[in-house]
PDB file of C-alpha atoms in Angstrom:
ATOM      1  CA  UNK A  12      77.863  87.087 163.247  1.00 53.00           C
ATOM      2  CA  UNK A  13      81.223  87.630 165.109  1.00 54.00           C
ATOM      3  CA  UNK A  14      82.744  91.207 165.433  1.00 56.00           C
ATOM      4  CA  UNK A  15      86.223  92.242 166.630  1.00 56.00           C
ATOM      5  CA  UNK A  16      88.916  94.872 166.187  1.00 59.00           C
ATOM      6  CA  UNK A  17      87.677  98.495 165.806  1.00 63.00           C
ATOM      7  CA  UNK A  18      84.030  97.487 165.565  1.00 67.00           C
ATOM      8  CA  UNK A  19      84.198  95.653 169.035  1.00 68.00           C
ATOM      9  CA  UNK A  20      83.463  98.776 171.345  1.00 74.00           C
ATOM     10  CA  UNK A  21      80.452  99.735 169.047  1.00 75.00           C
ATOM     11  CA  UNK A  22      78.612  96.398 169.270  1.00 71.00           C
ATOM     12  CA  UNK A  23      79.489  95.966 172.894  1.00 73.00           C
ATOM     13  CA  UNK A  24      78.055  99.452 173.705  1.00 80.00           C
ATOM     14  CA  UNK A  25      74.887  98.766 171.499  1.00 74.00           C
ATOM     15  CA  UNK A  26      74.489  95.176 173.459  1.00 72.00           C
ATOM     16  CA  UNK A  27      74.735  96.944 176.930  1.00 74.00           C
ATOM     17  CA  UNK A  28      72.167  99.562 175.597  1.00 77.00           C
ATOM     18  CA  UNK A  29      69.742  97.029 174.603  1.00 70.00           C
ATOM     19  CA  UNK A  30      70.083  94.894 177.822  1.00 69.00           C
ATOM     20  CA  UNK A  31      69.324  98.168 179.744  1.00 73.00           C
ATOM     21  CA  UNK A  32      66.230  98.572 177.676  1.00 71.00           C
ATOM     22  CA  UNK A  33      64.857  95.055 178.138  1.00 63.00           C
ATOM     23  CA  UNK A  34      66.345  93.572 174.766  1.00 57.00           C
ATOM     24  CA  UNK A  35      64.376  96.509 172.752  1.00 54.00           C
ATOM     25  CA  UNK A  36      66.585  99.070 170.979  1.00 53.00           C
ATOM     26  CA  UNK A  37      66.937 101.247 167.918  1.00 54.00           C
ATOM     27  CA  UNK A  38      68.862  98.720 165.700  1.00 58.00           C
ATOM     28  CA  UNK A  39      66.038  97.868 163.381  1.00 73.00           C
ATOM     29  CA  UNK A  40      67.929  97.078 160.089  1.00 78.00           C
ATOM     30  CA  UNK A  41      71.104  95.633 158.869  1.00 77.00           C
ATOM     31  CA  UNK A  42      72.406  94.374 155.452  1.00 84.00           C
ATOM     32  CA  UNK A  43      75.265  91.909 154.249  1.00 86.00           C
ATOM     33  CA  UNK A  44      77.109  92.575 150.989  1.00 90.00           C
ATOM     34  CA  UNK A  45      78.364  89.991 148.890  1.00 92.00           C
ATOM     35  CA  UNK A  46      81.305  91.037 146.843  1.00 93.00           C
ATOM     36  CA  UNK A  47      83.636  89.570 144.179  1.00 93.00           C
ATOM     37  CA  UNK A  48      86.949  88.707 145.131  1.00 93.00           C
ATOM     38  CA  UNK A  49      88.124  92.377 143.892  1.00 93.00           C
ATOM     39  CA  UNK A  50      85.824  93.820 146.563  1.00 90.00           C
ATOM     40  CA  UNK A  51      84.696  96.579 144.151  1.00 92.00           C
ATOM     41  CA  UNK A  52      81.745  94.870 142.330  1.00 94.00           C
ATOM     42  CA  UNK A  53      78.716  94.120 144.470  1.00 94.00           C
ATOM     43  CA  UNK A  54      76.995  90.878 143.730  1.00 95.00           C
ATOM     44  CA  UNK A  55      74.145  90.749 146.013  1.00 95.00           C
ATOM     45  CA  UNK A  56      72.855  92.361 149.168  1.00 93.00           C
ATOM     46  CA  UNK A  57      70.830  90.587 151.948  1.00 90.00           C
ATOM     47  CA  UNK A  58      68.707  92.984 153.946  1.00 89.00           C
ATOM     48  CA  UNK A  59      67.416  91.981 157.308  1.00 83.00           C
ATOM     49  CA  UNK A  60      64.784  93.616 159.590  1.00 81.00           C
ATOM     50  CA  UNK A  61      65.792  92.768 163.061  1.00 74.00           C
ATOM     51  CA  UNK A  62      63.538  92.150 166.275  1.00 70.00           C
ATOM     52  CA  UNK A  63      66.592  92.741 168.486  1.00 68.00           C
ATOM     53  CA  UNK A  64      69.319  90.760 170.082  1.00 66.00           C
ATOM     54  CA  UNK A  65      68.448  87.251 170.856  1.00 68.00           C
ATOM     55  CA  UNK A  66      72.096  86.570 172.427  1.00 70.00           C
ATOM     56  CA  UNK A  67      75.514  88.460 172.728  1.00 70.00           C
ATOM     57  CA  UNK A  68      78.636  87.048 174.222  1.00 73.00           C
ATOM     58  CA  UNK A  69      82.067  88.357 174.722  1.00 69.00           C
ATOM     59  CA  UNK A  70      85.135  86.384 174.609  1.00 67.00           C
ATOM     60  CA  UNK A  71      86.688  86.010 177.864  1.00 59.00           C
ATOM     61  CA  UNK A  72      90.111  86.976 176.755  1.00 60.00           C
ATOM     62  CA  UNK A  73      91.883  88.438 173.859  1.00 58.00           C
ATOM     63  CA  UNK A  74      93.787  86.148 171.337  1.00 58.00           C
ATOM     64  CA  UNK A  75      97.552  86.833 170.815  1.00 61.00           C
ATOM     65  CA  UNK A  76      96.783  89.712 168.284  1.00 58.00           C
ATOM     66  CA  UNK A  77      94.989  91.525 171.164  1.00 61.00           C
ATOM     67  CA  UNK A  78      91.680  92.047 169.096  1.00 63.00           C
ATOM     68  CA  UNK A  79      88.574  91.358 171.459  1.00 67.00           C
ATOM     69  CA  UNK A  80      85.827  89.277 169.847  1.00 69.00           C
ATOM     70  CA  UNK A  81      82.025  89.136 170.464  1.00 71.00           C
ATOM     71  CA  UNK A  82      79.524  87.119 169.029  1.00 74.00           C
ATOM     72  CA  UNK A  83      75.943  88.374 168.371  1.00 71.00           C
ATOM     73  CA  UNK A  84      72.727  86.738 167.600  1.00 74.00           C
ATOM     74  CA  UNK A  85      69.862  88.371 166.232  1.00 72.00           C
ATOM     75  CA  UNK A  86      65.939  87.685 165.975  1.00 76.00           C
ATOM     76  CA  UNK A  87      65.339  88.313 162.461  1.00 79.00           C
ATOM     77  CA  UNK A  88      61.659  89.856 161.460  1.00 80.00           C
ATOM     78  CA  UNK A  89      62.225  89.885 157.748  1.00 84.00           C
ATOM     79  CA  UNK A  90      64.851  88.981 155.105  1.00 86.00           C
ATOM     80  CA  UNK A  91      65.237  90.198 151.503  1.00 89.00           C
ATOM     81  CA  UNK A  92      67.780  89.276 148.747  1.00 90.00           C
ATOM     82  CA  UNK A  93      68.769  91.717 146.009  1.00 91.00           C
ATOM     83  CA  UNK A  94      70.738  90.316 143.539  1.00 93.00           C
ATOM     84  CA  UNK A  95      72.969  92.904 141.324  1.00 86.00           C
TER      85      UNK A  95
END
């Protein structure tokens, strides 16, 4: 998963906090919503129970638009799919 723009500082700070705690943190669940092209209708939701970060990488430079980018890898403990 790659994050950038306004979400970048949130993910950066969460990664630093988990690293300070030896890789164990409070972030236990995440979800990914799949929507139609109008972005109004929810088609399905993937739910993840996370076992923590397995890797986190910051890009060394910002692209021409000035947005920094980070790539996060997670160890997944459980996965669910809910189809609407």
